[in-house]
XYZ file of C-alpha atoms in Angstrom:
678
model
C -0.014 0.024 -0.069
C 1.365 3.194 -1.144
C 2.113 6.079 1.458
C -1.119 8.130 2.429
C -1.514 11.744 1.218
C -2.662 14.831 3.288
C -3.385 18.294 1.647
C -2.630 20.916 3.742
C -4.610 24.095 2.887
C -3.544 27.289 4.514
C -3.957 30.834 3.927
C -0.068 31.638 4.211
C 2.429 29.595 2.550
C 4.806 29.830 5.687
C 2.124 28.149 7.917
C 2.202 25.238 5.392
C 5.709 24.922 5.792
C 5.520 25.388 9.766
C 3.026 22.322 9.351
C 5.092 20.292 6.962
C 7.995 20.390 9.231
C 5.909 19.134 11.965
C 4.370 16.416 10.396
C 7.803 15.179 9.084
C 9.100 15.613 12.618
C 6.554 12.859 13.967
C 5.849 10.577 10.973
C 9.072 10.973 8.812
C 8.401 10.564 5.159
C 5.716 7.729 5.995
C 2.973 10.514 4.815
C 3.065 12.444 1.350
C 2.067 16.201 1.564
C 0.314 18.434 -1.028
C -0.410 21.941 -0.616
C -2.609 24.577 -2.195
C 0.579 26.912 -2.760
C 1.993 24.169 -5.007
C -0.204 23.208 -7.842
C -1.345 21.191 -9.357
C -3.091 19.033 -6.754
C -4.711 15.807 -7.629
C -7.636 15.605 -5.308
C -8.623 11.971 -6.255
C -5.320 10.856 -4.640
C -5.719 12.728 -1.233
C -6.544 10.660 1.817
C -6.820 13.497 4.425
C -7.621 17.235 4.183
C -5.944 19.221 6.916
C -6.944 22.901 7.196
C -6.425 25.932 8.962
C -7.665 28.125 6.249
C -10.868 30.063 6.097
C -14.173 28.173 4.799
C -14.186 30.309 1.527
C -10.568 28.893 0.627
C -11.836 25.479 1.255
C -14.723 26.024 -1.014
C -12.780 27.642 -3.574
C -10.151 25.144 -3.734
C -11.982 21.611 -2.741
C -14.090 20.062 -5.711
C -15.954 17.407 -3.135
C -17.294 15.249 -6.342
C -13.481 14.476 -6.809
C -12.502 13.240 -3.473
C -13.891 11.631 -0.461
C -11.326 12.138 1.915
C -12.208 13.314 5.628
C -11.583 16.840 6.585
C -9.574 17.694 9.629
C -9.635 21.093 11.117
C -5.952 21.821 12.543
C -5.920 22.514 16.395
C -2.766 24.514 16.914
C -0.434 25.206 19.898
C 1.739 28.072 20.822
C 5.805 27.704 20.688
C 6.425 28.094 24.398
C 10.292 28.543 24.197
C 9.294 31.800 22.307
C 6.677 32.984 24.823
C 9.557 34.138 27.137
C 9.896 36.880 25.194
C 6.533 38.145 26.518
C 8.287 37.939 30.247
C 10.116 41.242 29.572
C 6.966 43.170 28.959
C 5.944 44.968 31.920
C 2.308 44.910 33.509
C -0.499 46.710 31.372
C 1.739 46.960 28.216
C -0.749 47.291 25.527
C -0.015 44.754 22.604
C -1.711 44.509 19.351
C -1.814 40.845 18.461
C -1.812 40.762 14.669
C -3.034 37.893 12.478
C -4.077 37.196 8.919
C -7.900 36.646 10.328
C -9.798 38.486 12.662
C -11.175 35.063 14.319
C -7.672 33.684 14.600
C -6.645 37.057 16.280
C -9.205 37.012 18.850
C -8.200 32.968 19.593
C -4.685 33.750 20.047
C -5.455 36.599 22.466
C -7.853 34.017 24.353
C -5.016 31.472 24.582
C -2.265 33.734 25.827
C -4.640 35.022 28.731
C -5.360 31.477 29.290
C -1.687 30.629 29.675
C -1.501 33.652 32.364
C -0.572 36.809 30.377
C -3.424 38.261 31.399
C -1.769 40.997 33.060
C -1.003 42.540 29.554
C -3.599 44.259 27.501
C -4.232 42.847 24.068
C -5.995 44.201 21.167
C -6.899 41.759 18.301
C -5.995 43.054 14.632
C -6.094 41.859 11.027
C -5.951 43.762 7.996
C -9.439 42.824 7.020
C -11.232 44.155 10.430
C -13.568 46.591 9.751
C -12.843 48.338 12.969
C -9.726 47.870 13.952
C -8.054 49.359 17.277
C -6.390 52.698 17.309
C -2.877 52.168 16.666
C -1.849 55.466 18.751
C -1.865 53.909 22.133
C -0.124 50.541 21.100
C 3.329 49.861 22.511
C 4.401 46.617 20.837
C 3.057 44.274 18.154
C 2.814 40.221 18.569
C 2.217 37.912 15.894
C 2.763 34.219 15.039
C 5.125 34.223 11.558
C 2.929 37.252 10.125
C 4.986 40.278 10.658
C 4.516 41.588 7.174
C 1.145 42.201 8.408
C 2.193 44.675 11.192
C 1.084 47.836 10.644
C 4.062 50.134 9.686
C 3.546 52.808 12.367
C 4.359 49.919 14.864
C 8.349 49.506 15.465
C 8.418 47.304 18.163
C 7.604 43.539 17.160
C 7.697 40.435 19.028
C 7.152 37.235 16.395
C 6.186 34.369 18.348
C 6.342 32.119 15.169
C 3.790 30.081 13.545
C 1.411 28.227 15.880
C 2.527 24.125 15.331
C 0.112 21.571 15.312
C -0.827 20.350 18.754
C -0.815 16.776 20.110
C -4.477 16.233 19.475
C -4.335 16.933 15.825
C -1.318 14.739 15.331
C -3.089 12.176 17.295
C -5.999 12.372 14.930
C -3.664 12.233 11.888
C -2.376 9.162 13.113
C -5.503 7.405 13.831
C -7.466 8.438 10.469
C -4.515 7.523 8.473
C -3.349 4.498 10.813
C 0.236 5.801 10.982
C 2.522 4.935 13.675
C 3.446 7.571 16.046
C 6.917 6.535 16.712
C 8.456 10.041 17.904
C 5.554 10.842 20.214
C 7.945 10.516 23.332
C 10.263 13.326 21.942
C 7.368 15.749 21.573
C 5.816 14.508 25.012
C 9.085 15.509 26.567
C 9.358 18.599 24.967
C 5.497 19.457 26.531
C 6.765 18.576 29.844
C 9.630 20.725 29.892
C 7.786 23.590 28.418
C 4.775 23.206 30.635
C 7.176 23.171 33.443
C 9.014 26.037 32.669
C 5.981 28.108 31.684
C 4.394 27.598 34.950
C 7.242 28.343 37.053
C 7.585 31.778 35.488
C 3.753 32.610 35.412
C 2.858 30.936 39.063
C 4.281 29.184 41.884
C 0.822 28.126 43.262
C 0.077 24.517 44.214
C -3.258 24.883 42.192
C -1.447 25.863 39.126
C 0.985 23.055 39.487
C -1.847 20.520 39.815
C -3.653 22.009 36.835
C -0.531 21.595 34.741
C -0.142 18.063 36.187
C -3.509 16.898 35.358
C -3.297 18.565 31.743
C -0.061 16.754 30.945
C -1.488 13.470 32.356
C -4.464 13.548 30.105
C -2.144 14.301 27.165
C 0.485 11.690 28.230
C -2.536 8.850 28.091
C -2.716 9.293 24.761
C 0.988 8.588 23.873
C 2.169 4.927 22.880
C 5.219 5.188 24.865
C 5.509 4.581 28.533
C 6.238 8.220 30.065
C 6.987 8.944 33.526
C 7.869 12.293 35.423
C 9.811 11.864 38.738
C 10.439 15.176 40.705
C 13.536 16.543 42.127
C 12.794 14.372 45.401
C 12.605 11.400 43.683
C 8.887 10.811 43.484
C 6.722 9.793 40.808
C 4.478 12.704 40.027
C 3.286 11.702 36.632
C 2.940 8.009 35.347
C 1.003 7.647 32.000
C -1.523 4.460 31.272
C 1.214 3.023 28.795
C 3.986 2.867 31.226
C 1.310 1.202 33.358
C 0.697 -1.334 30.632
C 4.288 -2.195 29.429
C 5.457 -2.743 33.238
C 2.021 -4.219 34.793
C 1.892 -1.211 37.412
C -1.173 0.150 38.659
C -0.384 4.000 37.750
C -2.679 5.292 40.737
C -0.592 3.137 42.947
C 2.823 4.301 41.465
C 2.106 8.134 41.950
C 3.726 9.866 44.845
C 6.059 6.714 45.581
C 9.811 6.981 45.552
C 10.976 5.842 42.245
C 13.133 2.966 44.217
C 10.290 1.346 45.294
C 8.671 0.940 41.506
C 11.202 1.547 39.167
C 14.324 0.196 40.375
C 15.375 -1.616 37.062
C 15.869 1.808 35.406
C 19.188 3.999 36.056
C 17.372 6.768 37.552
C 19.908 6.772 40.490
C 22.719 7.763 38.091
C 20.712 10.520 36.342
C 19.876 11.967 39.878
C 23.614 11.928 40.772
C 25.186 13.370 37.650
C 22.120 15.444 36.057
C 23.055 13.837 32.783
C 21.001 12.305 30.239
C 20.969 8.748 29.287
C 19.994 8.574 25.542
C 18.298 5.508 24.003
C 19.385 2.515 25.973
C 18.204 -0.879 25.445
C 17.569 -2.649 28.687
C 15.805 -6.084 29.778
C 12.807 -5.636 32.357
C 10.755 -8.840 32.985
C 11.820 -10.607 29.710
C 10.981 -7.301 27.657
C 13.385 -5.409 25.605
C 12.686 -1.898 26.596
C 14.259 1.553 24.452
C 14.583 3.721 27.477
C 15.561 7.316 27.333
C 16.199 9.347 30.569
C 16.801 13.263 30.421
C 17.078 15.707 33.506
C 14.996 18.915 33.312
C 16.843 21.911 34.630
C 14.790 25.059 34.881
C 16.968 28.224 35.552
C 19.721 25.937 36.106
C 18.151 24.314 38.909
C 17.443 20.539 38.793
C 13.422 19.877 38.706
C 13.033 16.243 37.859
C 13.782 13.470 35.125
C 11.650 12.391 32.516
C 11.812 8.630 31.662
C 10.416 7.635 28.605
C 10.452 3.705 27.283
C 9.021 1.514 24.465
C 8.829 -2.263 24.532
C 10.601 -3.077 21.155
C 10.940 -7.195 21.812
C 8.826 -7.727 18.757
C 9.940 -5.338 16.597
C 13.834 -5.976 17.390
C 13.061 -9.746 16.712
C 11.641 -9.025 13.110
C 14.640 -6.730 12.467
C 17.214 -9.300 13.694
C 15.726 -12.009 11.438
C 15.631 -9.743 8.289
C 19.100 -8.207 9.031
C 20.529 -11.875 9.541
C 19.208 -13.238 6.221
C 20.452 -10.025 4.319
C 23.986 -10.075 5.993
C 24.169 -14.029 5.172
C 24.841 -12.633 1.556
C 26.739 -9.639 2.242
C 24.709 -7.926 -0.435
C 22.573 -5.303 1.271
C 21.082 -1.763 0.220
C 22.045 1.538 2.034
C 19.365 3.533 0.920
C 15.223 3.664 0.660
C 12.910 6.089 -0.391
C 12.897 8.038 2.820
C 16.510 9.058 1.785
C 15.174 10.873 -1.181
C 15.277 14.517 0.168
C 12.697 17.053 -1.217
C 8.905 17.632 -1.243
C 8.741 19.378 -4.638
C 6.247 18.156 -7.193
C 8.752 16.690 -9.614
C 10.652 14.455 -7.002
C 7.135 13.537 -5.008
C 5.747 12.232 -8.129
C 8.869 10.650 -9.364
C 8.978 8.960 -6.295
C 5.198 7.928 -6.470
C 5.657 6.337 -9.940
C 8.509 4.345 -8.487
C 6.896 2.803 -5.904
C 4.230 2.050 -8.336
C 6.771 0.116 -10.517
C 8.224 -1.737 -7.520
C 4.970 -3.595 -6.645
C 5.670 -5.390 -10.164
C 8.387 -7.629 -11.081
C 9.109 -6.288 -14.637
C 12.337 -4.830 -15.732
C 12.900 -1.207 -15.050
C 15.119 1.252 -17.198
C 15.924 4.082 -14.964
C 17.123 6.987 -17.042
C 18.601 10.512 -15.931
C 21.482 12.918 -15.946
C 24.834 11.779 -13.953
C 24.409 13.028 -10.538
C 20.591 12.751 -10.014
C 20.490 9.936 -7.813
C 19.722 6.909 -10.197
C 21.319 4.167 -7.762
C 19.346 5.596 -4.806
C 16.019 5.084 -6.671
C 17.341 1.347 -7.950
C 18.146 0.364 -4.083
C 14.728 2.179 -3.020
C 12.641 0.255 -5.375
C 14.402 -3.128 -4.386
C 13.751 -2.351 -0.772
C 9.912 -1.211 -1.465
C 9.165 -4.457 -3.628
C 8.431 -7.989 -2.424
C 12.394 -9.093 -2.993
C 13.391 -6.727 -0.434
C 14.504 -9.938 1.664
C 16.767 -11.028 -1.038
C 19.962 -9.609 -1.991
C 20.669 -6.239 -4.002
C 23.766 -6.843 -6.357
C 24.992 -3.990 -8.608
C 27.470 -3.803 -11.322
C 28.699 -0.741 -13.119
C 29.640 -1.035 -16.734
C 31.596 2.276 -17.045
C 35.182 1.461 -17.874
C 34.782 -2.598 -17.336
C 36.452 -4.716 -19.907
C 34.248 -6.974 -22.140
C 35.966 -10.162 -20.710
C 35.908 -8.758 -17.273
C 32.281 -8.203 -17.527
C 31.585 -11.735 -18.713
C 33.292 -13.337 -15.620
C 31.875 -10.948 -13.353
C 28.142 -11.418 -14.520
C 27.893 -14.995 -15.319
C 30.758 -16.258 -13.355
C 33.483 -19.089 -14.317
C 34.379 -22.770 -13.762
C 37.501 -23.798 -12.560
C 40.370 -23.737 -15.345
C 38.030 -21.520 -17.618
C 40.992 -19.195 -18.162
C 44.482 -18.521 -16.961
C 44.258 -17.236 -13.039
C 40.902 -18.608 -12.621
C 40.061 -19.430 -8.990
C 40.103 -23.288 -7.881
C 36.396 -24.745 -7.690
C 35.304 -21.605 -10.005
C 33.283 -18.675 -9.073
C 29.473 -17.587 -8.911
C 28.580 -14.531 -11.284
C 26.552 -11.569 -10.003
C 23.615 -13.081 -11.318
C 23.698 -16.024 -9.373
C 24.388 -13.904 -6.254
C 21.268 -12.128 -6.953
C 18.966 -15.112 -6.626
C 15.677 -14.008 -5.546
C 16.680 -10.694 -5.304
C 17.676 -7.821 -7.621
C 20.565 -7.069 -9.877
C 21.328 -3.234 -10.675
C 22.966 -2.572 -14.214
C 24.440 0.532 -13.865
C 25.741 2.768 -16.729
C 24.339 -0.257 -19.109
C 24.950 2.167 -22.114
C 28.688 1.430 -21.641
C 27.890 -2.296 -21.818
C 30.029 -3.975 -24.628
C 28.250 -5.325 -27.686
C 28.928 -8.714 -26.819
C 27.856 -8.268 -23.070
C 24.522 -6.871 -24.619
C 23.767 -9.935 -26.312
C 24.526 -12.167 -23.315
C 22.165 -10.110 -21.180
C 19.538 -10.093 -23.771
C 19.540 -13.890 -23.519
C 19.322 -14.027 -19.803
C 16.398 -11.539 -19.631
C 14.682 -13.902 -22.434
C 15.714 -17.439 -21.141
C 15.993 -16.516 -17.251
C 19.262 -18.939 -16.995
C 22.739 -18.340 -17.225
C 25.853 -20.315 -18.089
C 29.096 -19.927 -16.337
C 32.441 -19.064 -18.811
C 33.894 -22.448 -19.488
C 31.030 -24.288 -18.471
C 28.554 -26.564 -20.089
C 25.195 -26.532 -18.023
C 22.781 -23.676 -17.743
C 21.487 -22.486 -13.990
C 18.095 -20.982 -13.766
C 17.571 -17.645 -11.835
C 15.058 -15.783 -10.519
C 16.017 -12.176 -10.402
C 14.717 -8.647 -10.760
C 16.624 -6.394 -13.498
C 17.102 -2.859 -12.868
C 19.111 -1.044 -15.358
C 20.315 2.715 -15.427
C 21.990 5.130 -17.713
C 22.679 8.943 -18.294
C 22.795 8.319 -22.164
C 20.097 8.400 -24.701
C 19.765 4.750 -25.691
C 17.495 5.575 -28.480
C 20.215 7.436 -30.159
C 22.584 4.791 -29.833
C 20.127 2.296 -31.145
C 19.939 4.731 -34.229
C 23.799 4.902 -34.483
C 24.089 1.171 -33.962
C 25.728 1.370 -30.776
C 23.102 -0.553 -28.712
C 20.869 -3.339 -29.468
C 17.477 -2.286 -30.404
C 16.080 -5.739 -28.843
C 17.940 -5.320 -25.674
C 16.878 -1.624 -25.396
C 13.129 -2.753 -25.751
C 13.481 -5.479 -23.270
C 14.975 -3.189 -20.784
C 12.333 -0.293 -21.194
C 9.493 -2.190 -19.972
C 8.853 0.174 -17.279
C 10.636 3.377 -17.742
C 11.503 5.747 -15.044
C 13.299 9.325 -15.512
C 14.931 10.947 -12.459
C 14.354 14.719 -12.819
C 17.551 16.888 -13.022
C 18.263 19.431 -10.257
C 17.220 22.106 -12.439
C 13.822 20.868 -12.914
C 13.686 20.653 -8.953
C 15.061 23.573 -7.592
C 12.656 24.160 -5.015
C 14.098 21.173 -3.481
C 17.595 22.892 -3.151
C 16.974 24.431 0.163
C 16.058 20.901 1.571
C 18.967 19.297 0.015
C 21.235 21.848 1.311
C 19.748 21.469 5.097
C 20.368 17.534 4.581
C 23.916 17.819 3.499
C 24.799 20.567 6.437
C 23.160 18.035 8.886
C 25.468 15.289 7.493
C 28.480 17.356 8.096
C 27.363 18.751 11.405
C 27.688 22.280 10.001
C 25.629 25.338 11.093
C 26.080 27.469 8.100
C 23.598 29.637 7.106
C 22.693 30.302 3.461
C 20.716 33.694 3.014
C 18.118 34.495 0.584
C 20.289 36.282 -2.031
C 22.943 33.296 -2.095
C 19.839 30.461 -2.375
C 18.253 32.676 -5.034
C 21.819 32.836 -6.924
C 22.094 28.676 -6.438
C 18.237 28.284 -7.685
C 19.206 30.202 -11.160
C 22.287 27.928 -11.643
C 21.804 25.032 -13.957
C 23.799 22.310 -12.191
C 25.177 20.057 -14.731
C 26.272 17.709 -12.149
C 22.987 17.733 -10.214
C 22.733 16.443 -6.923
C 26.264 15.167 -6.569
C 27.300 18.863 -7.736
C 25.328 20.400 -5.010
C 26.584 18.068 -2.327
C 30.407 18.950 -3.287
C 29.503 22.614 -3.211
C 28.165 22.168 0.394
C 31.326 20.441 1.296
C 33.437 23.140 -0.389
C 31.490 26.088 1.453
C 31.749 24.252 4.817
C 35.634 24.472 4.573
C 36.249 27.703 3.289
C 33.577 29.944 4.648
C 34.697 31.869 7.685
C 31.959 32.772 9.895
C 28.203 31.537 10.398
C 26.934 32.881 6.865
C 27.731 32.147 3.129
C 28.036 35.401 1.036
C 27.692 35.495 -3.014
C 31.656 36.302 -2.988
C 32.273 32.580 -1.351
C 30.657 31.176 -4.264
C 32.699 29.384 -7.242
C 32.923 31.898 -9.735
C 31.136 29.653 -12.216
C 28.150 30.004 -9.857
C 28.008 33.482 -9.729
C 28.319 34.164 -13.517
C 26.405 31.403 -15.163
C 22.988 31.999 -14.580
C 20.362 29.383 -15.553
C 20.097 30.359 -19.314
C 17.958 27.450 -20.478
C 14.745 28.200 -18.163
C 12.008 26.027 -19.584
C 9.698 29.081 -20.457
C 6.891 27.430 -21.896
C 6.783 25.016 -18.533
C 6.644 28.257 -16.414
C 3.737 29.766 -18.603
C 1.944 26.402 -18.185
C 2.517 26.692 -14.432
C 1.171 30.073 -14.303
C -1.668 29.296 -16.247
C -2.585 26.333 -13.612
C -2.063 29.330 -10.885
C -4.567 31.504 -11.864
C -5.223 34.294 -14.462
C -2.096 34.640 -16.658
C -2.909 38.197 -17.592
C -2.964 39.219 -13.950
C 0.479 37.565 -13.779
C 1.632 39.509 -16.649
C -0.058 42.702 -15.296
C 1.772 42.407 -12.046
C 5.473 41.791 -13.845
C 4.628 45.146 -16.185
C 3.984 47.192 -13.187
C 7.193 46.192 -11.279
C 9.152 46.408 -14.503
C 9.018 50.260 -14.108
C 11.541 49.915 -11.196
C 13.541 47.325 -12.803
C 17.022 48.801 -12.480
C 16.469 50.556 -9.295
C 17.776 49.457 -5.694
C 14.264 49.218 -4.217
C 11.102 47.778 -5.272
C 7.497 48.523 -4.957
C 5.424 47.944 -2.219
C 2.366 45.902 -1.736
C -0.078 48.428 -1.313
C 1.390 50.590 -4.257
C 1.694 47.483 -6.642
C -1.995 47.117 -5.849
C -3.054 50.405 -6.725
C -1.090 50.319 -10.008
C -2.781 47.170 -11.346
C -5.507 47.643 -14.171
C -7.844 45.098 -12.189
C -8.521 45.868 -8.379
C -7.677 42.638 -6.379
C -7.630 42.042 -2.619
C -4.297 42.257 -0.475
C -4.539 38.837 0.198
C -5.114 37.327 -3.287
C -1.985 39.853 -4.546
C -0.058 38.106 -1.660
C -0.945 34.734 -3.030
C -0.096 35.798 -6.801
C 3.304 37.277 -5.500
C 4.128 34.049 -3.848
C 3.542 31.984 -7.056
C 5.887 34.283 -9.244
C 8.571 34.311 -6.266
C 8.551 30.432 -6.404
C 9.234 30.137 -10.279
C 12.062 33.099 -9.737
C 10.245 35.881 -11.526
C 10.631 38.313 -8.723
C 12.155 38.845 -5.423
C 11.297 40.548 -2.201
C 13.732 42.311 -0.007
C 13.174 42.614 3.704
C 10.840 44.994 5.415
C 10.069 48.046 3.468
C 12.409 47.181 0.501
C 9.377 46.037 -1.873
C 9.174 43.566 -4.727
C 11.534 43.620 -7.633
C 11.298 41.878 -10.933
C 13.993 39.535 -11.818
C 15.845 39.448 -15.188
C 13.923 35.943 -16.030
C 10.911 37.795 -15.078
C 11.454 40.872 -17.441
C 11.983 38.234 -20.031
C 8.884 36.578 -19.354
C 6.813 39.661 -20.265
C 7.358 39.302 -23.787
C 6.441 35.483 -23.691
C 3.237 35.783 -22.096
């Protein structure tokens, strides 16, 4: 069964990114995501609609005749870490709570008061309000990731960041889509820490602490891991239901007892003494294998207690050990799966979706694509996703390999077949791949004689060793890959046409990096994490990298990140740090027809052209045009929210760029070119 699809509907694109990161943090790549900000969206493939958008946007975007997917209204929580910024505000500070929707603004005010900030004076505000509050008496603006909506006359701004999905919504997603909530314990520990910190800052009363504990208990009972909180005195103050189920202990009996009386199997003494965490330790308790994490909580440098999280991995561990044992017996295993394909853009998501469908069959696959696009990653991912994933994965690269060596490697040889042949002979790669997959990389470089031999294997499903006289039946799935045009090679007599048609039963093309430029930020983030680098790529550098053609594709991007992590002094990359070819060689072969088609799918193309024409007035100036000015310049009057949506689309395709606050929007060189083509 393919991974489920969630369609996320949001008014702002940044909120989509927040929800996306939140869902990935919990479910990894188990769930595929779609958004109203990235078109087209195939509603018939959607399994769940998650929305925080106004009803009008939902009605405009969703054709309920094309989908029967359930709709879930996103409940959202505040980032507790960022609430600390409010502690610096004196009592009775007049705060403007800024949102893009009046109802959400009032909801945010209510939540902040509920959390204990009722000593501040809040005024709800959104640009579409009929009766906005008087700005003259406002001291500071507070917003959740929408600083661009703050009225210009207010200089003091506290951005609390976009409100994340709360645990109830994540649990609902898990329940509806039947997905594992494997990372719930990480989120739960964060809730414990943040609830405790905010509680200590806002109130020290016993009643407030009891309220926090009861709220946490309700949250923790919904988690599929055992979670226990031990206070600084060593007494159990929180004990969720799953902890009781795993350990066979009544949670109510365990509360308020010393940990030594109920949890003596865990290394709580060590954490009490050292105040140091013990991460992901596997221990045995009552014959079960438990994966245990112990984390001390330090508030204002004072020790407040320990969070103990554990899960029973006995059954999972036994299954994994059995699979690993079978694969290691052959020594022929994979390193990659579909989870290793980084990026959430349409091109790579659609390619991965097709690859998963191809993996379900047993026909031969031909993977094509430029060098460095990740063809072997897809080959291994297909093997892991297929019914042959418990069998071996064998790879052979034909680039630079001689005809004689290729023949003996592929088909093996008998003892005495040639000078230097191993005593007893040697099994070929096709034999080693029995009941698994063989990957024929760079098949376009295979000599013609080897092509004929491979064709026979595909037809007869049997091999004969070099120097042998008996056939060996094989049961192998074949995946081939090339960065060459096999059709052209066939026309030139360099590749057998009969082999090409045999290999090309299920074609799969991997897009180049220049076709999936929206994935560049995610790829850079991934490579930086691999190198444990904290480098920051500002917007001007990212735009320059997006305009580069990337002839070496992902392999070239990885090399660039390695290069910059070595030569950059300081925390941020500048344009001067980029290699000269990336500063001078802009993306000259942009597929303008494709951009036009995408703009047509995104709305009225004449409106996009009108926006670009207005922006072209200041094409050679240092500053751009503000949204309100641009809105007044347009031939047809549109709302500010609709204009923002259109600008996001133009920015996504590299036709405009936006500066920091008050610098306005400017047209790019590509945008100026597109005016003549639309």
